[in-house]
Amino acid sequence: MKRETLVWTIVFVIGGVMLLANAFLRGAGNQYVRVDERAFVNVGTDDDPKWVNAGSDDILDHDAATISADRRVSWKTSSTVDARVWAEAERADPGQRTIVFSLSRTVGTWLAALFTLAILSFLYRDNPFYKSAESIIVGVSAAYWMVVGFWDTLVPILFANIVPELVKGTVMPGISDSPAMDARIKALVALVLGALLLCRLLPKGGWISRWPMAFIIGAFCGLRLIAFLHADFLSQISNSIIPLWVVDPATQTFDIWSSLENITLIAGVLACLVYFFFSIEHKGVVGRTARVGIWFLMITFGAAFGYTVMGRIALLAMRLEFLFEDWLWLVDPAGRHAIG
Amino acid sequence: MYEFFRDLDRRWIFLLMFLAVSVPILAQLQFPEKPTGLAESTFREIDDLPPGSRVLLAFDYDPASEGELGPMATSFVLHCAAKGHRMYFLALWPVGTRMIEQKIDSVLRADFPHLVYGQDYVNLGFKTGNEGVIKLIVSDFPRAFPADIQGTPVSDIPMMQGIRNLLDLDLIANVSAGYPGTKEWIQYAVTPNPSDIRIVAGCTGVQAPLMYPYIPSQLPGLLAAIKGAAEYEKLVMDRYGHLVHAEDGRVSGIYAEGRRRMGPQLIAHVLMVILIIAGNVIYFVGRRREARS
Amino acid sequence: MQRTVPLLIAIVCGFTMIVSFFIPAAQRSGDDVAEIFNILAAVAFVLGGGNLLKIHLKKVSDQAAGWGYSLITVTAFLLTLCVGLFKIGANPADRYPGHAWSGEYSETGSAFWWIYEFVFKPITATMFAMLAFYVASAAFRAFRAKNTEAVLLLGTAFIILLGRTYAGVILTDWLPDSLSGLRFENLTMTIMNVFNTAGSRAIMIGIALGTASVSLKILLGVDRSYLGGGRG
């Protein structure tokens, strides 16, 4: 065995033993859930069902006891609670079944921690753990987006207008089963264009996908043309028309600092714009102004760098908080794990 | 010594950064927070609205930026709930619905159980189309969002009655991680209708510097990165923190996330400054040595 | 057919959007285009998924280098897709208890939620968090005060890094009120409100003009690169 492999094996074994000890002795990483049962009773008929929550006062208006089992539905929901809440419930009523240990969420927490460590392991060097996690996220993300697009847009906006009876009878019982004719026509146009777009996946005849692509590009250009000219061009010129001689409204005296700020702001915008103007050679006055423009841009980029660093560190802090607080229970700033 | 630092393996720098962030978390380092003007104006925009105002909470972010934006979203929801505003949640990012559900669970269901879904808040979910969605809701809200996330038609949701378009709402509170986000809300909703709708936003550090040209006429309030989140969190908790204290005085950790993360932030920023200085010292020493030789 | 029809579609759609902004009577047409655009965006998600599957299945069938990882990708993709499309573990909506499929597909506690919470979330969040390490390494190796421009960039970064944390207060709180503008937190605000706003505004104006000109070129049929090759 190579020396490096031996060292890593020892590190993994010791780390694993410590993690297991932490988990079994302290319960670190354990997840608990509050289980609620939802029960409903059909007090109407099979053709015209009327569901009443069995836990609500409405059920008292009906003779629920006589309603057969096939007209009842129930399921359980679970919401994560802190370990402290579970411990308090156990102290008050040992063996209670309302707040219980959740195996699936505990396994999930451990898996999430292992994925976090797998990604972080890339800092040392590329390795199969990182590559596997990377491959998983590529597949999961693509499918996630597909599922979200299907349920959130295609079903309620497209299919609900094309096959309303099917959608109403299965996934969206509340919708109308007779949508307006213009909505149906639009949905059909979208369906045809969508089908043409998917032709891109075919080995031959992919050119037909240019039609929906042209629709997307045309609509996108039309949207952006106006929005950018309005919000980012005209409005920015308007925002730059500010007083260079500022008077303090409270004291009615000249405010030198605000005036200087406004003058610098206008001068900066103009200098940067001169720098962006490449049709004239940057020489003489233009060259010197453009150079001032570069300085302003450098300050802008410096500020952007500072803010970017800030953002990245906040993301790292969140991941480490997950490892230390949710998984390893090394810190407990809000008293979530105090089970002693 | 010079050669050691010049050829320093980058993994030592990674280790330093790991320690700079992890030690303050483990030591639970926290520092005082002093809100600045932009956080205060964001706070005022929401606070000055009369109770019962309609606020659109657009959560356009995902787990990749949750570290910065999660605390802002929490504070926006807490602030609106505490003021008694009606909250209309939606997302232009596919994972945004999870962000919304998480905040509804951890803030509204946990600390404001008296609020009724459909009357005080509604989750309209996500729709594809980016700015296309904004363009559509500016003129016809139910056309873009015919039902909420549970499939209930908007015509059956009490708080959606009378909402024809976005301009029937009073304020947009946007939490944005990029495209589509604050820029698109300003471009397609606020700029064409300046007297009808206003916006406040919480942005990532990457986006924030690019949002400043919109301030204040197009964007009256901006929370920039985790610092903005911490400042706004302090303002909201100072004013409304008493509403989320449990009987035993305990407060959920989510209401202090922003301020807690400013601890590791400080140490890591100082490390960054030290690294830049050290890198430059090595560079100039190297140049002098080259010049001599 | 292959070039003229799409060109016409792009022009009609684009100008419908533009006209709808100026003429209230045309607004409904603009909304129609936007609605179809939004649906096509959802189809694009399906296209993306299909494309990913096609590429990785080919890699697996060819047993190309790294095909094992492609197999992991395909498995993860299909598993997530089935779990999400079949709403595995999702309960009916409270409003419609008689309809087993009426519930929310990503409801807390469902299998799709589990994949989001314990797979999607940790991996994506950690991948972005990794940049904190690389930005530190880059700061040590690449940030050099070689000239005036670099010094300005570095100096600004210093002030922002310190001024946006309590470190700025610790370092410059001793300054008297008459010099309070030089405290790091106030310097940060001045930089952001004046210098950064000026630079960002100029960049914004430049991008706006660029976007408008590219859009116009496409809508007027001058730029047809999006149509690719082929006969007209």
PDB file of C-alpha atoms in Angstrom, chain A residues 38 40 51 73 75-78 80 104-105 107-109 111-112 115-116 119-120 122-123 127-128 130-154 157-158 161 168-171 173-174 182 186-187 189-190 193-194 197-198 200-203 207 210-212 214-226 228-233 236-237 239-240 261 264-265 268-269 272-273 276 291 294-303 305-307 309-310 312-313 315-316 318-319, chain C residues 1-3 5-7 9-10 13-14 17-18 21-22 28 32-33 35-40 42-47 49-52 54 56 69 72-73 76-77 80-81 84-85 87 91-94 96-99 101-102 105-109 112-135 139 143 148-149 152-153 156-157 160-161 164-165 188 190-205 207-209 211-212 215-216 218-219 226-231:
ATOM      1  CA  ARG A  38     -55.578  14.152   7.701  1.00  0.00           C
ATOM      2  CA  PHE A  40     -61.769  13.292   5.023  1.00  0.00           C
ATOM      3  CA  TRP A  51     -65.620  16.045   1.215  1.00  0.00           C
ATOM      4  CA  VAL A  73     -59.666   8.860   2.767  1.00  0.00           C
ATOM      5  CA  TRP A  75     -53.100  10.187   4.939  1.00  0.00           C
ATOM      6  CA  LYS A  76     -50.298  11.269   7.170  1.00  0.00           C
ATOM      7  CA  THR A  77     -48.217  14.417   6.839  1.00  0.00           C
ATOM      8  CA  SER A  78     -44.974  15.081   8.621  1.00  0.00           C
ATOM      9  CA  THR A  80     -39.567  18.498  10.708  1.00  0.00           C
ATOM     10  CA  SER A 104     -35.664   8.869   5.929  1.00  0.00           C
ATOM     11  CA  ARG A 105     -34.745  12.425   6.954  1.00  0.00           C
ATOM     12  CA  VAL A 107     -30.465   9.202   6.252  1.00  0.00           C
ATOM     13  CA  GLY A 108     -31.056  12.251   4.036  1.00  0.00           C
ATOM     14  CA  THR A 109     -29.118  14.523   6.376  1.00  0.00           C
ATOM     15  CA  LEU A 111     -26.358  11.833   2.585  1.00  0.00           C
ATOM     16  CA  ALA A 112     -26.441  15.634   2.252  1.00  0.00           C
ATOM     17  CA  PHE A 115     -22.388  15.055  -0.743  1.00  0.00           C
ATOM     18  CA  THR A 116     -21.118  18.306   0.785  1.00  0.00           C
ATOM     19  CA  ILE A 119     -17.790  18.332  -3.407  1.00  0.00           C
ATOM     20  CA  LEU A 120     -15.350  19.924  -0.951  1.00  0.00           C
ATOM     21  CA  PHE A 122     -12.204  18.608  -4.976  1.00  0.00           C
ATOM     22  CA  LEU A 123     -10.184  21.242  -3.140  1.00  0.00           C
ATOM     23  CA  ASN A 127     -11.432  12.318  -7.279  1.00  0.00           C
ATOM     24  CA  PRO A 128     -14.218   9.788  -7.947  1.00  0.00           C
ATOM     25  CA  TYR A 130     -16.453  14.531  -6.517  1.00  0.00           C
ATOM     26  CA  LYS A 131     -17.052  13.245 -10.026  1.00  0.00           C
ATOM     27  CA  SER A 132     -19.907  11.037  -8.867  1.00  0.00           C
ATOM     28  CA  ALA A 133     -21.585  13.906  -7.008  1.00  0.00           C
ATOM     29  CA  GLU A 134     -21.101  16.111 -10.064  1.00  0.00           C
ATOM     30  CA  SER A 135     -22.664  13.493 -12.350  1.00  0.00           C
ATOM     31  CA  ILE A 136     -25.602  13.081  -9.991  1.00  0.00           C
ATOM     32  CA  ILE A 137     -26.319  16.797  -9.866  1.00  0.00           C
ATOM     33  CA  VAL A 138     -26.250  17.098 -13.657  1.00  0.00           C
ATOM     34  CA  GLY A 139     -28.919  14.411 -13.977  1.00  0.00           C
ATOM     35  CA  VAL A 140     -30.979  15.561 -11.012  1.00  0.00           C
ATOM     36  CA  SER A 141     -30.993  19.245 -12.089  1.00  0.00           C
ATOM     37  CA  ALA A 142     -32.074  18.498 -15.661  1.00  0.00           C
ATOM     38  CA  ALA A 143     -34.877  16.239 -14.448  1.00  0.00           C
ATOM     39  CA  TYR A 144     -35.839  18.694 -11.709  1.00  0.00           C
ATOM     40  CA  TRP A 145     -36.291  21.487 -14.241  1.00  0.00           C
ATOM     41  CA  MET A 146     -38.257  19.193 -16.539  1.00  0.00           C
ATOM     42  CA  VAL A 147     -40.624  18.134 -13.768  1.00  0.00           C
ATOM     43  CA  VAL A 148     -41.104  21.724 -12.622  1.00  0.00           C
ATOM     44  CA  GLY A 149     -41.760  22.913 -16.185  1.00  0.00           C
ATOM     45  CA  PHE A 150     -44.264  20.089 -16.677  1.00  0.00           C
ATOM     46  CA  TRP A 151     -46.308  20.526 -13.495  1.00  0.00           C
ATOM     47  CA  ASP A 152     -46.066  24.310 -13.107  1.00  0.00           C
ATOM     48  CA  THR A 153     -46.506  25.494 -16.697  1.00  0.00           C
ATOM     49  CA  LEU A 154     -47.378  22.758 -19.169  1.00  0.00           C
ATOM     50  CA  ILE A 157     -51.490  26.559 -18.959  1.00  0.00           C
ATOM     51  CA  LEU A 158     -51.117  24.193 -21.896  1.00  0.00           C
ATOM     52  CA  ASN A 161     -56.690  24.250 -22.274  1.00  0.00           C
ATOM     53  CA  LYS A 168     -59.811  18.420 -14.279  1.00  0.00           C
ATOM     54  CA  GLY A 169     -60.515  14.762 -13.590  1.00  0.00           C
ATOM     55  CA  THR A 170     -57.016  14.010 -12.380  1.00  0.00           C
ATOM     56  CA  VAL A 171     -54.627  16.714 -11.217  1.00  0.00           C
ATOM     57  CA  PRO A 173     -60.134  19.318 -10.119  1.00  0.00           C
ATOM     58  CA  GLY A 174     -60.846  23.012  -9.595  1.00  0.00           C
ATOM     59  CA  ASP A 182     -59.182  31.703 -27.940  1.00  0.00           C
ATOM     60  CA  LYS A 186     -53.393  29.696 -28.367  1.00  0.00           C
ATOM     61  CA  ALA A 187     -52.663  26.478 -26.514  1.00  0.00           C
ATOM     62  CA  VAL A 189     -50.421  26.950 -31.463  1.00  0.00           C
ATOM     63  CA  ALA A 190     -48.078  26.578 -28.486  1.00  0.00           C
ATOM     64  CA  LEU A 193     -44.580  25.026 -31.841  1.00  0.00           C
ATOM     65  CA  GLY A 194     -43.467  23.018 -28.809  1.00  0.00           C
ATOM     66  CA  LEU A 197     -39.036  22.543 -30.971  1.00  0.00           C
ATOM     67  CA  LEU A 198     -38.619  18.974 -29.765  1.00  0.00           C
ATOM     68  CA  ARG A 200     -34.353  19.265 -32.566  1.00  0.00           C
ATOM     69  CA  LEU A 201     -33.745  15.937 -30.871  1.00  0.00           C
ATOM     70  CA  LEU A 202     -34.437  14.017 -34.083  1.00  0.00           C
ATOM     71  CA  PRO A 203     -31.466  12.877 -36.183  1.00  0.00           C
ATOM     72  CA  TRP A 207     -34.449  22.373 -39.277  1.00  0.00           C
ATOM     73  CA  ARG A 210     -36.088  26.902 -36.365  1.00  0.00           C
ATOM     74  CA  TRP A 211     -39.727  28.008 -36.500  1.00  0.00           C
ATOM     75  CA  PRO A 212     -40.308  27.905 -32.740  1.00  0.00           C
ATOM     76  CA  ALA A 214     -37.550  32.122 -34.417  1.00  0.00           C
ATOM     77  CA  PHE A 215     -40.684  32.694 -32.327  1.00  0.00           C
ATOM     78  CA  ILE A 216     -38.633  32.673 -29.122  1.00  0.00           C
ATOM     79  CA  ILE A 217     -35.901  34.912 -30.539  1.00  0.00           C
ATOM     80  CA  GLY A 218     -38.347  37.366 -32.127  1.00  0.00           C
ATOM     81  CA  ALA A 219     -40.435  37.693 -28.971  1.00  0.00           C
ATOM     82  CA  PHE A 220     -37.314  37.992 -26.820  1.00  0.00           C
ATOM     83  CA  CYS A 221     -35.859  40.747 -29.034  1.00  0.00           C
ATOM     84  CA  GLY A 222     -39.142  42.648 -29.040  1.00  0.00           C
ATOM     85  CA  LEU A 223     -39.359  42.430 -25.254  1.00  0.00           C
ATOM     86  CA  ARG A 224     -35.774  43.464 -24.674  1.00  0.00           C
ATOM     87  CA  LEU A 225     -35.575  46.261 -27.214  1.00  0.00           C
ATOM     88  CA  ILE A 226     -38.141  48.391 -25.433  1.00  0.00           C
ATOM     89  CA  PHE A 228     -33.530  48.137 -22.236  1.00  0.00           C
ATOM     90  CA  LEU A 229     -34.078  51.436 -24.033  1.00  0.00           C
ATOM     91  CA  HIS A 230     -36.620  52.521 -21.447  1.00  0.00           C
ATOM     92  CA  ALA A 231     -35.116  51.321 -18.160  1.00  0.00           C
ATOM     93  CA  ASP A 232     -31.399  51.222 -18.902  1.00  0.00           C
ATOM     94  CA  PHE A 233     -30.949  54.026 -21.406  1.00  0.00           C
ATOM     95  CA  GLN A 236     -30.442  56.340 -16.744  1.00  0.00           C
ATOM     96  CA  ILE A 237     -30.095  59.627 -18.586  1.00  0.00           C
ATOM     97  CA  ASN A 239     -31.467  59.642 -13.336  1.00  0.00           C
ATOM     98  CA  SER A 240     -28.286  61.528 -14.254  1.00  0.00           C
ATOM     99  CA  GLU A 261     -20.803  63.914  -5.138  1.00  0.00           C
ATOM    100  CA  THR A 264     -18.242  63.496  -9.593  1.00  0.00           C
ATOM    101  CA  LEU A 265     -21.110  61.201 -10.540  1.00  0.00           C
ATOM    102  CA  GLY A 268     -17.707  59.777 -14.048  1.00  0.00           C
ATOM    103  CA  VAL A 269     -20.611  58.713 -16.257  1.00  0.00           C
ATOM    104  CA  CYS A 272     -16.751  56.214 -18.868  1.00  0.00           C
ATOM    105  CA  LEU A 273     -18.968  56.798 -21.893  1.00  0.00           C
ATOM    106  CA  PHE A 276     -16.572  53.244 -24.485  1.00  0.00           C
ATOM    107  CA  ARG A 291      -8.293  57.471 -18.868  1.00  0.00           C
ATOM    108  CA  ILE A 294     -10.941  53.763 -16.875  1.00  0.00           C
ATOM    109  CA  TRP A 295     -10.222  54.833 -13.295  1.00  0.00           C
ATOM    110  CA  PHE A 296     -13.922  55.016 -12.548  1.00  0.00           C
ATOM    111  CA  LEU A 297     -14.400  51.597 -14.093  1.00  0.00           C
ATOM    112  CA  MET A 298     -11.543  50.164 -12.044  1.00  0.00           C
ATOM    113  CA  ILE A 299     -13.177  51.452  -8.867  1.00  0.00           C
ATOM    114  CA  THR A 300     -16.440  49.882 -10.057  1.00  0.00           C
ATOM    115  CA  PHE A 301     -14.717  46.553 -10.640  1.00  0.00           C
ATOM    116  CA  GLY A 302     -12.991  46.774  -7.257  1.00  0.00           C
ATOM    117  CA  ALA A 303     -16.370  47.274  -5.618  1.00  0.00           C
ATOM    118  CA  PHE A 305     -14.879  42.176  -6.475  1.00  0.00           C
ATOM    119  CA  GLY A 306     -15.431  43.101  -2.824  1.00  0.00           C
ATOM    120  CA  TYR A 307     -19.134  42.288  -3.046  1.00  0.00           C
ATOM    121  CA  VAL A 309     -16.092  37.876  -2.181  1.00  0.00           C
ATOM    122  CA  MET A 310     -18.734  38.768   0.370  1.00  0.00           C
ATOM    123  CA  ARG A 312     -19.126  33.606  -1.774  1.00  0.00           C
ATOM    124  CA  ILE A 313     -18.125  33.622   1.872  1.00  0.00           C
ATOM    125  CA  LEU A 315     -22.451  30.672   0.860  1.00  0.00           C
ATOM    126  CA  LEU A 316     -19.549  28.839   2.429  1.00  0.00           C
ATOM    127  CA  MET A 318     -24.094  28.406   5.215  1.00  0.00           C
ATOM    128  CA  ARG A 319     -22.633  25.044   4.154  1.00  0.00           C
TER     129      ARG A 319
ATOM    130  CA  MET C   1     -39.186  27.611 -46.402  1.00  0.00           C
ATOM    131  CA  GLN C   2     -36.273  26.831 -44.105  1.00  0.00           C
ATOM    132  CA  ARG C   3     -35.178  30.458 -43.730  1.00  0.00           C
ATOM    133  CA  VAL C   5     -40.742  31.373 -42.682  1.00  0.00           C
ATOM    134  CA  PRO C   6     -38.703  31.603 -39.464  1.00  0.00           C
ATOM    135  CA  LEU C   7     -37.520  35.061 -40.475  1.00  0.00           C
ATOM    136  CA  ILE C   9     -42.128  34.549 -37.590  1.00  0.00           C
ATOM    137  CA  ALA C  10     -39.344  36.400 -35.740  1.00  0.00           C
ATOM    138  CA  CYS C  13     -43.478  38.283 -33.049  1.00  0.00           C
ATOM    139  CA  GLY C  14     -40.883  40.947 -32.326  1.00  0.00           C
ATOM    140  CA  MET C  17     -44.246  42.949 -28.750  1.00  0.00           C
ATOM    141  CA  ILE C  18     -42.940  46.402 -29.636  1.00  0.00           C
ATOM    142  CA  PHE C  21     -45.973  48.615 -25.713  1.00  0.00           C
ATOM    143  CA  PHE C  22     -47.084  51.776 -27.529  1.00  0.00           C
ATOM    144  CA  ARG C  28     -53.647  41.744 -26.028  1.00  0.00           C
ATOM    145  CA  ASP C  32     -50.715  36.313 -26.563  1.00  0.00           C
ATOM    146  CA  VAL C  33     -47.142  36.198 -27.859  1.00  0.00           C
ATOM    147  CA  GLU C  35     -48.066  33.526 -23.202  1.00  0.00           C
ATOM    148  CA  ILE C  36     -46.905  31.243 -26.013  1.00  0.00           C
ATOM    149  CA  PHE C  37     -43.316  32.320 -25.295  1.00  0.00           C
ATOM    150  CA  ASN C  38     -43.745  31.237 -21.669  1.00  0.00           C
ATOM    151  CA  ILE C  39     -45.084  27.828 -22.707  1.00  0.00           C
ATOM    152  CA  LEU C  40     -42.216  27.330 -25.148  1.00  0.00           C
ATOM    153  CA  ALA C  42     -41.263  25.118 -20.455  1.00  0.00           C
ATOM    154  CA  VAL C  43     -40.855  22.963 -23.564  1.00  0.00           C
ATOM    155  CA  ALA C  44     -37.231  24.112 -23.648  1.00  0.00           C
ATOM    156  CA  PHE C  45     -36.783  22.455 -20.226  1.00  0.00           C
ATOM    157  CA  VAL C  46     -38.011  19.204 -21.768  1.00  0.00           C
ATOM    158  CA  LEU C  47     -35.695  19.728 -24.724  1.00  0.00           C
ATOM    159  CA  GLY C  49     -33.536  17.075 -20.473  1.00  0.00           C
ATOM    160  CA  GLY C  50     -33.955  15.131 -23.707  1.00  0.00           C
ATOM    161  CA  ASN C  51     -30.685  16.450 -25.045  1.00  0.00           C
ATOM    162  CA  LEU C  52     -28.829  15.502 -21.870  1.00  0.00           C
ATOM    163  CA  LYS C  54     -29.337  11.657 -25.698  1.00  0.00           C
ATOM    164  CA  HIS C  56     -25.134  10.555 -22.075  1.00  0.00           C
ATOM    165  CA  TYR C  69     -20.228   8.740 -14.758  1.00  0.00           C
ATOM    166  CA  ILE C  72     -24.751   7.776 -12.970  1.00  0.00           C
ATOM    167  CA  THR C  73     -26.112  10.921 -14.663  1.00  0.00           C
ATOM    168  CA  ALA C  76     -30.109  10.155 -11.474  1.00  0.00           C
ATOM    169  CA  PHE C  77     -32.020  11.844 -14.295  1.00  0.00           C
ATOM    170  CA  THR C  80     -35.746  12.135 -10.421  1.00  0.00           C
ATOM    171  CA  LEU C  81     -37.977  12.364 -13.476  1.00  0.00           C
ATOM    172  CA  GLY C  84     -41.448  13.986  -9.940  1.00  0.00           C
ATOM    173  CA  LEU C  85     -43.796  13.103 -12.784  1.00  0.00           C
ATOM    174  CA  LYS C  87     -45.757  12.532  -7.654  1.00  0.00           C
ATOM    175  CA  ASN C  91     -50.591  13.469  -0.727  1.00  0.00           C
ATOM    176  CA  PRO C  92     -53.797  14.779  -2.335  1.00  0.00           C
ATOM    177  CA  ALA C  93     -54.573  18.477  -1.928  1.00  0.00           C
ATOM    178  CA  ASP C  94     -56.692  19.195   1.159  1.00  0.00           C
ATOM    179  CA  TYR C  96     -59.649  17.801  -3.309  1.00  0.00           C
ATOM    180  CA  PRO C  97     -59.129  14.710  -1.112  1.00  0.00           C
ATOM    181  CA  GLY C  98     -60.953  12.486  -3.594  1.00  0.00           C
ATOM    182  CA  HIS C  99     -58.347  13.091  -6.278  1.00  0.00           C
ATOM    183  CA  TRP C 101     -53.143  13.162  -8.021  1.00  0.00           C
ATOM    184  CA  SER C 102     -54.291  16.619  -6.982  1.00  0.00           C
ATOM    185  CA  TYR C 105     -45.554  17.344  -6.587  1.00  0.00           C
ATOM    186  CA  SER C 106     -42.833  18.856  -4.368  1.00  0.00           C
ATOM    187  CA  GLU C 107     -44.816  18.799  -1.139  1.00  0.00           C
ATOM    188  CA  THR C 108     -42.709  18.563   2.011  1.00  0.00           C
ATOM    189  CA  GLY C 109     -42.256  14.891   2.786  1.00  0.00           C
ATOM    190  CA  PHE C 112     -39.316  14.677  -4.956  1.00  0.00           C
ATOM    191  CA  TRP C 113     -38.885  16.989  -1.939  1.00  0.00           C
ATOM    192  CA  TRP C 114     -36.460  14.464  -0.436  1.00  0.00           C
ATOM    193  CA  ILE C 115     -34.312  14.556  -3.587  1.00  0.00           C
ATOM    194  CA  TYR C 116     -34.381  18.353  -3.548  1.00  0.00           C
ATOM    195  CA  GLU C 117     -33.575  18.661   0.140  1.00  0.00           C
ATOM    196  CA  PHE C 118     -30.880  16.031   0.481  1.00  0.00           C
ATOM    197  CA  VAL C 119     -29.326  15.796  -2.985  1.00  0.00           C
ATOM    198  CA  PHE C 120     -29.997  18.893  -5.093  1.00  0.00           C
ATOM    199  CA  LYS C 121     -29.615  21.467  -2.343  1.00  0.00           C
ATOM    200  CA  PRO C 122     -26.340  20.309  -0.711  1.00  0.00           C
ATOM    201  CA  ILE C 123     -24.555  19.705  -3.988  1.00  0.00           C
ATOM    202  CA  THR C 124     -25.491  22.961  -5.749  1.00  0.00           C
ATOM    203  CA  ALA C 125     -24.976  25.068  -2.643  1.00  0.00           C
ATOM    204  CA  THR C 126     -21.546  23.538  -1.963  1.00  0.00           C
ATOM    205  CA  MET C 127     -20.458  23.942  -5.574  1.00  0.00           C
ATOM    206  CA  PHE C 128     -21.067  27.688  -5.362  1.00  0.00           C
ATOM    207  CA  ALA C 129     -19.544  27.861  -1.886  1.00  0.00           C
ATOM    208  CA  MET C 130     -16.303  26.416  -3.327  1.00  0.00           C
ATOM    209  CA  LEU C 131     -15.740  29.716  -5.093  1.00  0.00           C
ATOM    210  CA  ALA C 132     -14.837  31.249  -1.722  1.00  0.00           C
ATOM    211  CA  PHE C 133     -11.688  29.117  -1.752  1.00  0.00           C
ATOM    212  CA  TYR C 134     -10.780  29.900  -5.334  1.00  0.00           C
ATOM    213  CA  VAL C 135     -11.333  33.619  -4.920  1.00  0.00           C
ATOM    214  CA  ALA C 139      -6.403  37.096  -4.520  1.00  0.00           C
ATOM    215  CA  PHE C 143      -4.053  40.574  -7.482  1.00  0.00           C
ATOM    216  CA  THR C 148      -2.472  53.022 -11.208  1.00  0.00           C
ATOM    217  CA  GLU C 149      -5.543  51.142 -12.441  1.00  0.00           C
ATOM    218  CA  LEU C 152      -7.441  51.738  -7.684  1.00  0.00           C
ATOM    219  CA  LEU C 153      -9.046  48.333  -8.048  1.00  0.00           C
ATOM    220  CA  THR C 156     -11.478  49.889  -3.583  1.00  0.00           C
ATOM    221  CA  ALA C 157     -11.640  46.175  -2.861  1.00  0.00           C
ATOM    222  CA  ILE C 160     -15.310  47.477   0.529  1.00  0.00           C
ATOM    223  CA  LEU C 161     -14.038  44.302   2.213  1.00  0.00           C
ATOM    224  CA  ARG C 164     -18.907  46.082   4.810  1.00  0.00           C
ATOM    225  CA  THR C 165     -18.035  44.308   8.069  1.00  0.00           C
ATOM    226  CA  THR C 188     -17.846  52.368   1.274  1.00  0.00           C
ATOM    227  CA  THR C 190     -19.471  57.045  -1.078  1.00  0.00           C
ATOM    228  CA  ILE C 191     -17.747  54.570  -3.383  1.00  0.00           C
ATOM    229  CA  MET C 192     -20.972  52.696  -4.022  1.00  0.00           C
ATOM    230  CA  ASN C 193     -23.214  55.740  -4.409  1.00  0.00           C
ATOM    231  CA  VAL C 194     -20.862  57.835  -6.522  1.00  0.00           C
ATOM    232  CA  PHE C 195     -18.003  55.983  -8.209  1.00  0.00           C
ATOM    233  CA  ASN C 196     -19.680  52.592  -8.598  1.00  0.00           C
ATOM    234  CA  THR C 197     -22.946  54.191  -9.705  1.00  0.00           C
ATOM    235  CA  ALA C 198     -21.104  56.228 -12.352  1.00  0.00           C
ATOM    236  CA  GLY C 199     -19.219  53.219 -13.715  1.00  0.00           C
ATOM    237  CA  SER C 200     -22.200  50.857 -13.570  1.00  0.00           C
ATOM    238  CA  ARG C 201     -24.468  53.450 -15.181  1.00  0.00           C
ATOM    239  CA  ALA C 202     -22.090  53.891 -18.109  1.00  0.00           C
ATOM    240  CA  ILE C 203     -21.844  50.111 -18.501  1.00  0.00           C
ATOM    241  CA  MET C 204     -25.640  49.876 -18.306  1.00  0.00           C
ATOM    242  CA  ILE C 205     -26.104  52.527 -21.000  1.00  0.00           C
ATOM    243  CA  ILE C 207     -25.303  47.368 -22.757  1.00  0.00           C
ATOM    244  CA  ALA C 208     -28.717  48.945 -23.421  1.00  0.00           C
ATOM    245  CA  LEU C 209     -27.532  50.406 -26.707  1.00  0.00           C
ATOM    246  CA  THR C 211     -29.008  45.105 -26.818  1.00  0.00           C
ATOM    247  CA  ALA C 212     -31.236  47.503 -28.743  1.00  0.00           C
ATOM    248  CA  SER C 215     -32.504  43.258 -31.358  1.00  0.00           C
ATOM    249  CA  LEU C 216     -33.167  45.668 -34.211  1.00  0.00           C
ATOM    250  CA  ILE C 218     -32.505  40.569 -35.824  1.00  0.00           C
ATOM    251  CA  LEU C 219     -35.991  42.025 -36.214  1.00  0.00           C
ATOM    252  CA  TYR C 226     -29.785  32.353 -35.486  1.00  0.00           C
ATOM    253  CA  LEU C 227     -31.150  30.595 -38.575  1.00  0.00           C
ATOM    254  CA  GLY C 228     -27.892  28.711 -39.033  1.00  0.00           C
ATOM    255  CA  GLY C 229     -26.924  27.181 -42.402  1.00  0.00           C
ATOM    256  CA  GLY C 230     -29.186  25.541 -44.986  1.00  0.00           C
ATOM    257  CA  ARG C 231     -31.116  26.593 -48.037  1.00  0.00           C
TER     258      ARG C 231
END
